């Protein structure tokens, strides 16, 4: 069974740092596109960051320069290092895998991406 | 940025009803549109990908349609377990995904 399990959330003061972990089973982190998505209390979903299997990383404008996504292949684990935390970073943080569907009916192959495996989330609360 | 707008924000329906939720993109996203279901305290669950493809294991009463900027999620014959919040997501500008604000389906 493919599974993602997040950990590392907690209560942290504004300006502090926290590292979230996402341990994978049934999939290899180095071979997959993995994402962090967050959800503030009572709010919608917000994409935070992605790491591609080849290594490139991407960030939402709201976290760029403060958050760093990385992985440890030997531990099969994804991380999110969060620095300079703000009250607006308070949310449940989910890790999710992106999978692609290949449309071969077109002249050139076209890829559709979607998040098919999600962890249960870990809660980060930024408050003094 | 691609903005996703869902309507309605919430709706009340009865078991057995047909429900339609709309998602509009601020620019054409072709068919790069996914739908998720989320229940309170749970992670989102993928229902539909590439606008109309049913994810494995998802009941056939769920269906999606649309392309370009206008998309719909339809639930035929609503069941008690379908009361949840539904989100659309664009993947046209991967990996800069963006989500709609959600539609909460409540029991009438």
Coordinates of C-alpha atoms in Angstrom, one line a residue, chain A residues 14-118:
Chain A
X14 CA 6.5 33.9 15.2
X15 CA 9.9 34.2 13.7
X16 CA 10.7 30.6 14.7
X17 CA 11.7 27.6 12.6
X18 CA 10.3 24.1 12.2
X19 CA 11.0 21.1 10.0
X20 CA 8.2 18.9 8.7
X21 CA 8.8 15.3 7.6
X22 CA 6.9 13.1 5.3
X23 CA 7.9 9.4 5.4
X24 CA 6.9 7.4 2.4
X25 CA 6.1 3.7 2.1
X26 CA 5.2 1.8 -1.0
X27 CA 6.8 4.5 -3.2
X28 CA 10.3 5.8 -3.6
X29 CA 10.7 9.5 -2.9
X30 CA 13.5 9.9 -5.4
X31 CA 11.4 8.6 -8.3
X32 CA 8.3 10.8 -7.6
X33 CA 7.1 14.4 -7.8
X34 CA 6.2 15.3 -4.3
X35 CA 4.4 18.3 -3.0
X36 CA 3.5 20.2 0.2
X37 CA 0.0 21.6 0.3
X38 CA -1.4 23.5 3.3
X39 CA -4.8 24.4 4.6
X40 CA -5.4 27.2 7.0
X41 CA -8.2 26.7 9.6
X42 CA -11.5 26.9 7.9
X43 CA -9.9 27.8 4.5
X44 CA -9.2 26.2 1.2
X45 CA -6.1 24.4 -0.1
X46 CA -2.9 26.2 -1.0
X47 CA 0.0 24.7 -2.9
X48 CA 3.3 25.4 -1.1
X49 CA 6.2 23.6 -2.7
X50 CA 7.2 20.8 -5.1
X51 CA 10.3 18.7 -5.7
X52 CA 10.7 16.9 -8.9
X53 CA 12.3 13.5 -9.2
X54 CA 15.2 15.0 -11.0
X55 CA 15.8 17.5 -8.2
X56 CA 14.3 20.9 -9.2
X57 CA 12.3 22.6 -6.5
X58 CA 9.5 25.2 -6.7
X59 CA 7.8 27.4 -4.2
X60 CA 4.7 29.5 -3.8
X61 CA 5.4 33.2 -3.7
X62 CA 4.1 33.3 -0.1
X63 CA 6.9 31.0 1.2
X64 CA 9.7 31.5 -1.3
X65 CA 12.9 32.5 0.5
X66 CA 11.6 31.2 3.9
X67 CA 10.8 27.5 3.2
X68 CA 13.0 24.8 1.7
X69 CA 11.8 21.5 0.4
X70 CA 14.3 18.6 0.3
X71 CA 14.4 14.8 0.6
X72 CA 16.6 12.1 2.0
X73 CA 16.6 9.1 -0.3
X74 CA 18.2 6.8 2.2
X75 CA 15.3 7.5 4.6
X76 CA 12.7 7.7 1.9
X77 CA 11.6 10.9 3.5
X78 CA 10.5 14.3 2.2
X79 CA 11.1 17.5 4.3
X80 CA 9.9 21.0 4.6
X81 CA 12.2 23.4 6.4
X82 CA 10.2 26.4 7.5
X83 CA 12.0 29.6 8.7
X84 CA 10.8 33.0 9.7
X85 CA 7.4 31.6 10.5
X86 CA 4.4 34.0 10.5
X87 CA 0.9 33.7 11.9
X88 CA -0.4 33.3 8.4
X89 CA 1.6 30.0 8.1
X90 CA -0.7 28.4 10.6
X91 CA -2.3 25.5 8.8
X92 CA -2.5 21.7 8.4
X93 CA 0.4 20.7 6.1
X94 CA -0.1 17.8 3.8
X95 CA 2.4 16.0 1.6
X96 CA 1.1 14.7 -1.6
X97 CA 2.4 12.8 -4.7
X98 CA 1.9 14.1 -8.2
X99 CA 1.2 11.4 -10.8
X100 CA 0.8 12.0 -14.5
X101 CA -1.6 10.7 -17.1
X102 CA -0.3 10.5 -20.6
X103 CA -2.7 11.3 -23.5
X104 CA -1.4 9.5 -26.5
X105 CA -4.3 10.4 -28.8
X106 CA -2.7 13.7 -29.7
X107 CA 0.0 14.3 -32.3
X108 CA 2.4 14.9 -29.4
X109 CA 2.1 13.2 -26.1
X110 CA 0.4 15.4 -23.5
X111 CA 0.7 15.0 -19.8
X112 CA -1.9 15.7 -17.2
X113 CA -0.8 16.0 -13.6
X114 CA -2.8 15.3 -10.4
X115 CA -2.2 14.5 -6.7
X116 CA -3.3 11.0 -6.2
X117 CA -1.7 10.1 -2.8
X118 CA -2.0 12.3 0.3

